[in-house]
Short mmCIF file of C-alpha atoms and ligand atoms in Angstrom, two decimals:
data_model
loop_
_atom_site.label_atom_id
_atom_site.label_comp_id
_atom_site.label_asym_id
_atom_site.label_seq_id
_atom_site.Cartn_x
_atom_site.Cartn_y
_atom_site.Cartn_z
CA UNK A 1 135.64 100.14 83.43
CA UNK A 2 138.08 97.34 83.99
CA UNK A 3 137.19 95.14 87.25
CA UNK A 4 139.14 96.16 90.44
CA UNK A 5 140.30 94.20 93.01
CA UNK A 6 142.15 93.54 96.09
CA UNK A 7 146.06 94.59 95.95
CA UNK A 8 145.19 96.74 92.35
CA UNK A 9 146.15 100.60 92.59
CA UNK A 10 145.17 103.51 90.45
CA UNK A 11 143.01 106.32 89.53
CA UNK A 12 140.64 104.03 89.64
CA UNK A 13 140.72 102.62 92.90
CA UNK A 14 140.91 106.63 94.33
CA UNK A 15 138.11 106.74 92.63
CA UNK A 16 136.15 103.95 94.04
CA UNK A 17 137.72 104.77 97.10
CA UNK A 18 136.73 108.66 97.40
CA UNK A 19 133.00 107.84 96.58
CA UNK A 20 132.91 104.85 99.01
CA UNK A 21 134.57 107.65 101.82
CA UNK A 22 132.07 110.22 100.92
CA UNK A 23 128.79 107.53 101.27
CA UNK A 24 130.09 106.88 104.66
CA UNK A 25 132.44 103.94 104.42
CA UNK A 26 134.77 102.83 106.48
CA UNK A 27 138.52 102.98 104.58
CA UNK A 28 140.55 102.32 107.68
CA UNK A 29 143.31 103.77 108.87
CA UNK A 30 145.08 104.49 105.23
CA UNK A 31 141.50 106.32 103.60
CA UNK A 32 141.66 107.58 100.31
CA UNK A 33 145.15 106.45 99.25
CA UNK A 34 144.53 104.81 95.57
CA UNK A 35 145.73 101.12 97.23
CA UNK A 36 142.85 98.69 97.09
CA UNK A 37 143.80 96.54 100.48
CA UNK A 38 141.80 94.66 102.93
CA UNK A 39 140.08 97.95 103.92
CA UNK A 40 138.89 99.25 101.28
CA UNK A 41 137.83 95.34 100.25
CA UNK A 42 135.85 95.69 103.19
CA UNK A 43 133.96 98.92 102.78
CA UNK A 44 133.37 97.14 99.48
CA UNK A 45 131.69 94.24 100.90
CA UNK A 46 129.54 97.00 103.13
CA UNK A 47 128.68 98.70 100.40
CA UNK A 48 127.76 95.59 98.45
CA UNK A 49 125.78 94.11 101.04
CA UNK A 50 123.32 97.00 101.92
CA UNK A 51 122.49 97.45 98.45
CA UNK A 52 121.58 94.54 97.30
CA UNK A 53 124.88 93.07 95.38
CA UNK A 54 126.49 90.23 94.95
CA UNK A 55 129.43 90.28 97.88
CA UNK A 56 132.69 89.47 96.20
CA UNK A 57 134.71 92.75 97.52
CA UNK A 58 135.52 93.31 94.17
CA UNK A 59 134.39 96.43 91.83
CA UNK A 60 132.64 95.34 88.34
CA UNK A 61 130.48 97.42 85.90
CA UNK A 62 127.16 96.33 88.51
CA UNK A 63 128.90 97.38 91.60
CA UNK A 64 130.64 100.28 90.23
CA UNK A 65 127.13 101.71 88.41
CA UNK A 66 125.58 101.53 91.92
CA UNK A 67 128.29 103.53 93.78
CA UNK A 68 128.02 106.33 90.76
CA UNK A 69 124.31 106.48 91.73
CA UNK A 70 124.22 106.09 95.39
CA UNK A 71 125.60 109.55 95.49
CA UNK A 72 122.32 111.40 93.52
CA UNK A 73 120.30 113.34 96.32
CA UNK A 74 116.80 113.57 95.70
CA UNK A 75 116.48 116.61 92.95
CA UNK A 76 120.33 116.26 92.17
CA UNK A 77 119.16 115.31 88.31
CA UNK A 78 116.19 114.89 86.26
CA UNK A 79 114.94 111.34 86.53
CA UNK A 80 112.42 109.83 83.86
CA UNK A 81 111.42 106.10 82.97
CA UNK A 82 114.48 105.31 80.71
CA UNK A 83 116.29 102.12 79.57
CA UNK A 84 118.85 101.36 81.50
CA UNK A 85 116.62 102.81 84.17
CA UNK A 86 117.81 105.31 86.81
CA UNK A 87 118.82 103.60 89.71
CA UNK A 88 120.21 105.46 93.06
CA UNK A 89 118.93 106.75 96.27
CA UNK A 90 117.14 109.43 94.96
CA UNK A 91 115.03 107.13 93.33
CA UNK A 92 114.86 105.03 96.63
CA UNK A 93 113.35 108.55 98.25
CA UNK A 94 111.19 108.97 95.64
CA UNK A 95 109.61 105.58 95.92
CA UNK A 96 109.42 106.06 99.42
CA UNK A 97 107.80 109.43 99.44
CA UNK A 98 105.10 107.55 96.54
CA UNK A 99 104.47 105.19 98.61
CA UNK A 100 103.75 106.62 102.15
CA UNK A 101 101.37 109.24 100.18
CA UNK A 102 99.57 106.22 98.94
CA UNK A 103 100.84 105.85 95.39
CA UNK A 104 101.73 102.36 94.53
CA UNK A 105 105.28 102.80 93.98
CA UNK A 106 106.28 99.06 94.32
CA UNK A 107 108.89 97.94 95.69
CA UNK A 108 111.47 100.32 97.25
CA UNK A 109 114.47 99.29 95.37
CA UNK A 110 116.11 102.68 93.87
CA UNK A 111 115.24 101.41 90.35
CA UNK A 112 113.13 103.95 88.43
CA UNK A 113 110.90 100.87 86.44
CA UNK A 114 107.32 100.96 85.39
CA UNK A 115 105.97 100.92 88.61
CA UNK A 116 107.31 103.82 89.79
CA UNK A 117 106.49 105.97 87.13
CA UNK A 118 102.85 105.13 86.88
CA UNK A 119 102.66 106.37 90.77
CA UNK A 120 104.59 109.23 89.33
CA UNK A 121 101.58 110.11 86.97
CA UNK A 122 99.11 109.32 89.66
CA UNK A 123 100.84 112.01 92.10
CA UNK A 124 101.19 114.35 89.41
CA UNK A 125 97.41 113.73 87.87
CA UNK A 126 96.18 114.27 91.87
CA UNK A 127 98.58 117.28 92.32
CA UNK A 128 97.16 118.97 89.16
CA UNK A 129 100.43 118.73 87.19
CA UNK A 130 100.85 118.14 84.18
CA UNK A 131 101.24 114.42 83.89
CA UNK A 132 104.82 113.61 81.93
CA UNK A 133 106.74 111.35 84.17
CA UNK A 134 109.04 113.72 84.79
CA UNK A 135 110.30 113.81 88.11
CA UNK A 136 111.73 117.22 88.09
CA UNK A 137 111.99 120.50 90.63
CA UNK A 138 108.62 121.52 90.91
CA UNK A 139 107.38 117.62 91.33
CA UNK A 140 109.81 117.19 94.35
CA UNK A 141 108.60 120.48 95.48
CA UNK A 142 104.70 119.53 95.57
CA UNK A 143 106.25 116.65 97.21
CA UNK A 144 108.48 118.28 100.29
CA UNK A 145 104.76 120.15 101.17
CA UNK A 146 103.87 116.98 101.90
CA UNK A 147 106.63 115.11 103.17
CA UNK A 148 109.98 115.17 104.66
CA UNK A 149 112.63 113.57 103.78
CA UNK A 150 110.01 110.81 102.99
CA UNK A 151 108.38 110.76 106.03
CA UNK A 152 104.74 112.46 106.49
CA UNK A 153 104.98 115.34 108.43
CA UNK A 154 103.95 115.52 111.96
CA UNK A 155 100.89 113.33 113.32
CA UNK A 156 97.95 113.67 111.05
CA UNK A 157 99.56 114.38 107.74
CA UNK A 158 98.45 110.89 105.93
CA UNK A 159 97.15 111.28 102.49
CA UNK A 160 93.66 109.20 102.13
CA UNK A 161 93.26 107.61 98.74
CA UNK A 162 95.72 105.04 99.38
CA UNK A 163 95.42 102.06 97.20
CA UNK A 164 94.79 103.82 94.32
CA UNK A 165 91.55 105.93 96.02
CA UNK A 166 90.12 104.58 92.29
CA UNK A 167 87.21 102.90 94.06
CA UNK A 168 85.25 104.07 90.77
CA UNK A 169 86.78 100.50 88.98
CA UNK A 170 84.67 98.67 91.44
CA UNK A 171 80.90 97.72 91.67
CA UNK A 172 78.91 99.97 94.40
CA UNK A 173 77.17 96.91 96.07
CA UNK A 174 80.91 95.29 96.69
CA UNK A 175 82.14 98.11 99.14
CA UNK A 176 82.43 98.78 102.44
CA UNK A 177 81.20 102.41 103.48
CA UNK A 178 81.25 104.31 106.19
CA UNK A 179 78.48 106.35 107.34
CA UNK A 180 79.05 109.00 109.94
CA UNK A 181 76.42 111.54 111.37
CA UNK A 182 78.37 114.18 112.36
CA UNK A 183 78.64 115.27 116.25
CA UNK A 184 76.54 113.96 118.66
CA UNK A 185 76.13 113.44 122.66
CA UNK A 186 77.86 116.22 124.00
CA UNK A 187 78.11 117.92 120.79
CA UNK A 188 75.12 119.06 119.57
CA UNK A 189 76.51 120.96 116.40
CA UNK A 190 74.85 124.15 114.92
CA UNK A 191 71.09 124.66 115.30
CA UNK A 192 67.92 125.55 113.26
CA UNK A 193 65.77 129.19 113.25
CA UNK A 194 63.33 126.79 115.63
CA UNK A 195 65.91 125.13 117.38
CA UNK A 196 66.27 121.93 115.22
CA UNK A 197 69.21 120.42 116.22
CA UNK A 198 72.08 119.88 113.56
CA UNK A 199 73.53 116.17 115.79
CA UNK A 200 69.40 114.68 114.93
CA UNK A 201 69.56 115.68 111.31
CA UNK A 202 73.11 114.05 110.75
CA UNK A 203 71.97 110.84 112.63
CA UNK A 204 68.43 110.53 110.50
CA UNK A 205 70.04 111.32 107.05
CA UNK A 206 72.68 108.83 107.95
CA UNK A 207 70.48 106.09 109.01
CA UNK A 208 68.61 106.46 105.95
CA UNK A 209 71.86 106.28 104.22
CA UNK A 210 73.08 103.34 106.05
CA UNK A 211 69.37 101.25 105.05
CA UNK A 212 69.54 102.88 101.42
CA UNK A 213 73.32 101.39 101.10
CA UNK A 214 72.59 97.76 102.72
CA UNK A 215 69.45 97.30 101.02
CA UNK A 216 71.67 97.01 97.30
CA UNK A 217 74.01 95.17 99.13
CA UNK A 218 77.03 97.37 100.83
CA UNK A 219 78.49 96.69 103.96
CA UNK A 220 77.71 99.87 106.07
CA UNK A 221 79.68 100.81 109.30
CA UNK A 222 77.79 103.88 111.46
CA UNK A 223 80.55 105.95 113.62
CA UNK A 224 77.24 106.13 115.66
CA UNK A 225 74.04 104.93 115.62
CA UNK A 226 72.40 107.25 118.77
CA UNK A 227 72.81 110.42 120.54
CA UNK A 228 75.91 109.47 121.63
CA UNK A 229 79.62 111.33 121.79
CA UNK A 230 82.09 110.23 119.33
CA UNK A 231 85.67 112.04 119.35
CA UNK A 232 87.29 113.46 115.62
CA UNK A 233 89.65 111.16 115.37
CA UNK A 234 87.42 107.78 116.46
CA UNK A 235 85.33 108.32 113.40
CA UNK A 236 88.26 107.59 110.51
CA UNK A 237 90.09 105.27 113.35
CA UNK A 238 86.61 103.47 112.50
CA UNK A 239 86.93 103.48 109.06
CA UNK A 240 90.24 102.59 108.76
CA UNK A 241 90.33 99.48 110.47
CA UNK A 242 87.32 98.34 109.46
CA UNK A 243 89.25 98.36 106.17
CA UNK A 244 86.32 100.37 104.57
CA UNK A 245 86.01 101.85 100.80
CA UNK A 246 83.91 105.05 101.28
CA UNK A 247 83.80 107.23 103.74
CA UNK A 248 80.85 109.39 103.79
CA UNK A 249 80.39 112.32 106.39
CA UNK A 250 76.45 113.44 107.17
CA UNK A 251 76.85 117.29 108.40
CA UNK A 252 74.55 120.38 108.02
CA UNK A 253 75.67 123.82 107.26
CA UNK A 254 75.25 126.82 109.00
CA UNK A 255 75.42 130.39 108.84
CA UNK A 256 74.93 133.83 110.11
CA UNK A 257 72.54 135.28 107.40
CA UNK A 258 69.52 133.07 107.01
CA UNK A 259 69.79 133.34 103.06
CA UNK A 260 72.54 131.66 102.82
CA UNK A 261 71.66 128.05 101.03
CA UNK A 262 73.15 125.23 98.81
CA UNK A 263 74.18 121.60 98.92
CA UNK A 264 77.99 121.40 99.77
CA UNK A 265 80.35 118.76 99.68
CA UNK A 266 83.84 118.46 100.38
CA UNK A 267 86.78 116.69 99.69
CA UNK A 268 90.43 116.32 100.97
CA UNK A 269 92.46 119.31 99.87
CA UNK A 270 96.21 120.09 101.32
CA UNK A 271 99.63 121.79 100.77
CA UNK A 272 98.29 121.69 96.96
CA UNK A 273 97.87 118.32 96.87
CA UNK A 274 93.91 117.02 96.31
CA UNK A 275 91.82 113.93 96.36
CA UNK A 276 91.30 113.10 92.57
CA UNK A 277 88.41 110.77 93.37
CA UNK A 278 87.42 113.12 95.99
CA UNK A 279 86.45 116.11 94.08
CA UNK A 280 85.07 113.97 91.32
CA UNK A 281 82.18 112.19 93.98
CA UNK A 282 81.59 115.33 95.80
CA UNK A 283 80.74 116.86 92.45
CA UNK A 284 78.17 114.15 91.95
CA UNK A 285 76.85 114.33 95.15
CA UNK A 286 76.37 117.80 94.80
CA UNK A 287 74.49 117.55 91.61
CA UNK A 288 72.17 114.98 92.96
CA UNK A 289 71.33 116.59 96.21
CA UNK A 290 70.54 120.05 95.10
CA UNK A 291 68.43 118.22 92.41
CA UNK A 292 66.70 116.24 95.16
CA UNK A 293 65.93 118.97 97.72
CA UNK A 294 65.94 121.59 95.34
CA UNK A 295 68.36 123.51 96.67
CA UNK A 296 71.42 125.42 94.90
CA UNK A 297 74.88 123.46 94.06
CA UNK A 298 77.82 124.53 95.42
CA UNK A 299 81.05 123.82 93.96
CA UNK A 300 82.94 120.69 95.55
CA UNK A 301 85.14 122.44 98.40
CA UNK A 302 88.67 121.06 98.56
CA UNK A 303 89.61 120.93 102.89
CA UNK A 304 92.25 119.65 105.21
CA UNK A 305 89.71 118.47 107.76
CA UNK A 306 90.30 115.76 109.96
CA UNK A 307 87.31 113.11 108.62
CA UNK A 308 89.06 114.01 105.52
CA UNK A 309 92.97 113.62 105.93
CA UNK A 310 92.49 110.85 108.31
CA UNK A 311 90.73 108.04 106.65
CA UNK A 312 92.58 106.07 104.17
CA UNK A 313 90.10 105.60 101.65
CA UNK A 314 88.19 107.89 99.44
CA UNK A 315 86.23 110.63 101.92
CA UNK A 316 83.54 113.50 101.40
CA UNK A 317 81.44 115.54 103.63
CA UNK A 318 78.33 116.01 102.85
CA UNK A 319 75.95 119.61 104.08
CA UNK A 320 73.11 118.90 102.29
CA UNK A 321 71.32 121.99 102.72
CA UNK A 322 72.05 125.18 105.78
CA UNK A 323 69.86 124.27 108.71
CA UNK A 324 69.74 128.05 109.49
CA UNK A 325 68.14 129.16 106.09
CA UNK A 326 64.79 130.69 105.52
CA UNK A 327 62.12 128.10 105.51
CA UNK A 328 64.39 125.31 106.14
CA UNK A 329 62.63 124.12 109.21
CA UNK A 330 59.73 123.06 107.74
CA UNK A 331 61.28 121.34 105.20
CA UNK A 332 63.53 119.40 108.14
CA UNK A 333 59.84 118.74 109.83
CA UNK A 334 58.89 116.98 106.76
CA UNK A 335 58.84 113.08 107.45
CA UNK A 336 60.29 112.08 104.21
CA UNK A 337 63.45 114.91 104.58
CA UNK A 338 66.18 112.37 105.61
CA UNK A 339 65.10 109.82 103.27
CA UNK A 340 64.58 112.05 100.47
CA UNK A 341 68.51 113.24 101.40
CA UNK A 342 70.00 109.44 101.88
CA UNK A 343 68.21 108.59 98.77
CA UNK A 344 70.13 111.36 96.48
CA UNK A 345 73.09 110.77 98.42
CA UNK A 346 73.03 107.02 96.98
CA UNK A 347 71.65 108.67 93.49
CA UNK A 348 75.26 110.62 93.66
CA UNK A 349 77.29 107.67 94.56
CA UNK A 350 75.07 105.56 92.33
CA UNK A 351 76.50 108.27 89.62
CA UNK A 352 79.86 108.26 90.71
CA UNK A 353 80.17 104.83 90.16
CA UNK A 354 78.58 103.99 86.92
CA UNK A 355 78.50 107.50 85.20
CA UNK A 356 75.05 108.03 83.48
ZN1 ZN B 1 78.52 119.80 111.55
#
């Protein structure tokens, strides 16, 4: 388009002048009226300055490409990695929403580059979808479940696995991980046939854990190290500011029937979106535990629970075995139980991280 500037009149400058109005601008007291004057220099300017322009007041191909694609709203068209890339504020919400789940968008610019698609495959690959860089309909619908209008929903909607959550690049012995022994104090959790208490067996197994981890060199954080209370939310508060890798969550299961049995593990799972890493460790845990204590694998189990949708970083919960099942009591009795638990625990993440 030819350049326009103050005192020109036109189509052209309705145009301009229509899509500035419609964003929001300021046209003075004349509006839309096809006359480019000091108003609509100055809405120009505005609209120049909040994106990111050059400020002359005056509408060339850079200026005018950026009002055409200011007006997109998110899902308005199909976007895609494409040369000359997509630029417009539906790619500036769609950077934003990458971002605040914890996909490395880059820079919030409204420029659909490189960056932004590879966090596009990385939602898609952890929402199950097939991975094509396209951000179309069903993408921004996965999406809205999670967020609105780019923003997590209410309190307690974070997405762990930020950074990546690909802690599987890195060496074991460099992380940080959390250990934390479910309940505690106050909260006793479920109990044994003989009255075992599930709180003792978390705190044990996770103590073991803790020793197994430091002894090849992790850093190990305990949410507790006694019988002491701990609230839900304390635990990944922990975790996250002690800027930790793992989280690992030491529970027992429970249930009604005493034949109920089986090493569980689970990982975050919410509004169809899943921890890729998640599933993937809790599968090895699985494999090791029921292996180690000779007990049935359960499938990893995908859950929104707090440990889980709190903590930043890659986070399973680990039942080893159900305290309530036949015989189990005298297998918890045993002196080497917790070790023989922490030990396949680090077997699993030994797994995890360098596949055998
Ligand atoms: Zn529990």
């Amino acid at each position: 388009m030819r350049t326009l500037k103050l005192g020109d009149r036109g189509k052209e400058v309705l145009d301009v002048q229509s899509r500035l109005f419609s964003l929001g601008y300021d046209l003075g007291t004349d509006g839309v009226d096809g006359y480019f004057g000091e108003d609509t220099r100055a809405a120009v300017l505005h609209f120049q300055q909040r994106n990111g322009l050059r400020a002359d007041g005056v509408i060339a191909d850079n200026t005018w490409q950026e009002l055409v694609e200011a007006r997109y709203e998110p899902g308005e068209r199909l976007l895609y990695l494409r040369i000359p890339s997509f630029r417009g504020v539906d790619v500036l919400h769609l950077q934003r929403s990458l971002n605040r789940l914890g996909f490395n968008a880059g820079p919030e610019d409204g420029i659909l580059g490189p960056g932004t698609e590879r966090a596009v495959l990385d939602f898609q690959k952890n929402a199950g979808m097939v991975m094509d860089g396209m951000i179309d309909e069903s993408v921004l619908k996965v999406m809205a479940r999670v967020t609105k209008d780019g923003e997590p929903h209410a309190a307690g909607a974070k997405i762990p696995d930020r950074n990546g959550g690909y802690a599987v690049d890195r060496d074991l012995a460099d992380l940080t991980v959390v250990v934390d022994p479910g309940h505690g104090g106050d909260d006793d959790g479920d109990v044994s046939q003989e009255g075992i208490r599930e709180k003792d067996v978390n705190l044990e197994v996770a103590l073991g854990l803790g020793k197994a981890l430091e002894s090849i060199g992790c850093g190990v954080l305990l949410t507790r190290d006694g019988d002491v209370t701990v609230p839900l939310y304390d635990r990944p508060a922990l975790a996250n500011q002690g800027g930790a890798d793992l989280f690992i969550s030491i529970h027992h299961n429970s249930n009604p029937s005493p034949r109920a049995q089986g090493a569980a593990a689970y990982y975050f799972c919410r509004h169809g979106y899943f921890s890729e890493p998640g599933i993937i460790l809790a599968g090895h845990l699985v494999t090791s535990i029921s292996e180690a204590l000779d007990v049935p694998p359960l499938p990893p189990l995908g859950r929104n629970y707090a440990v889980l949708r709190e903590t930043e970083m890659t986070a399973v919960l680990l039942e080893p075995v159900f305290i309530t099942a036949d015989g189990m009591d005298s297998l918890l009795n045993e002196s080497g139980y917790a070790t023989r638990a922490a030990e396949a625990i680090l077997a699993g993440l030994g797994d995890y991280f360098s596949p055998r």
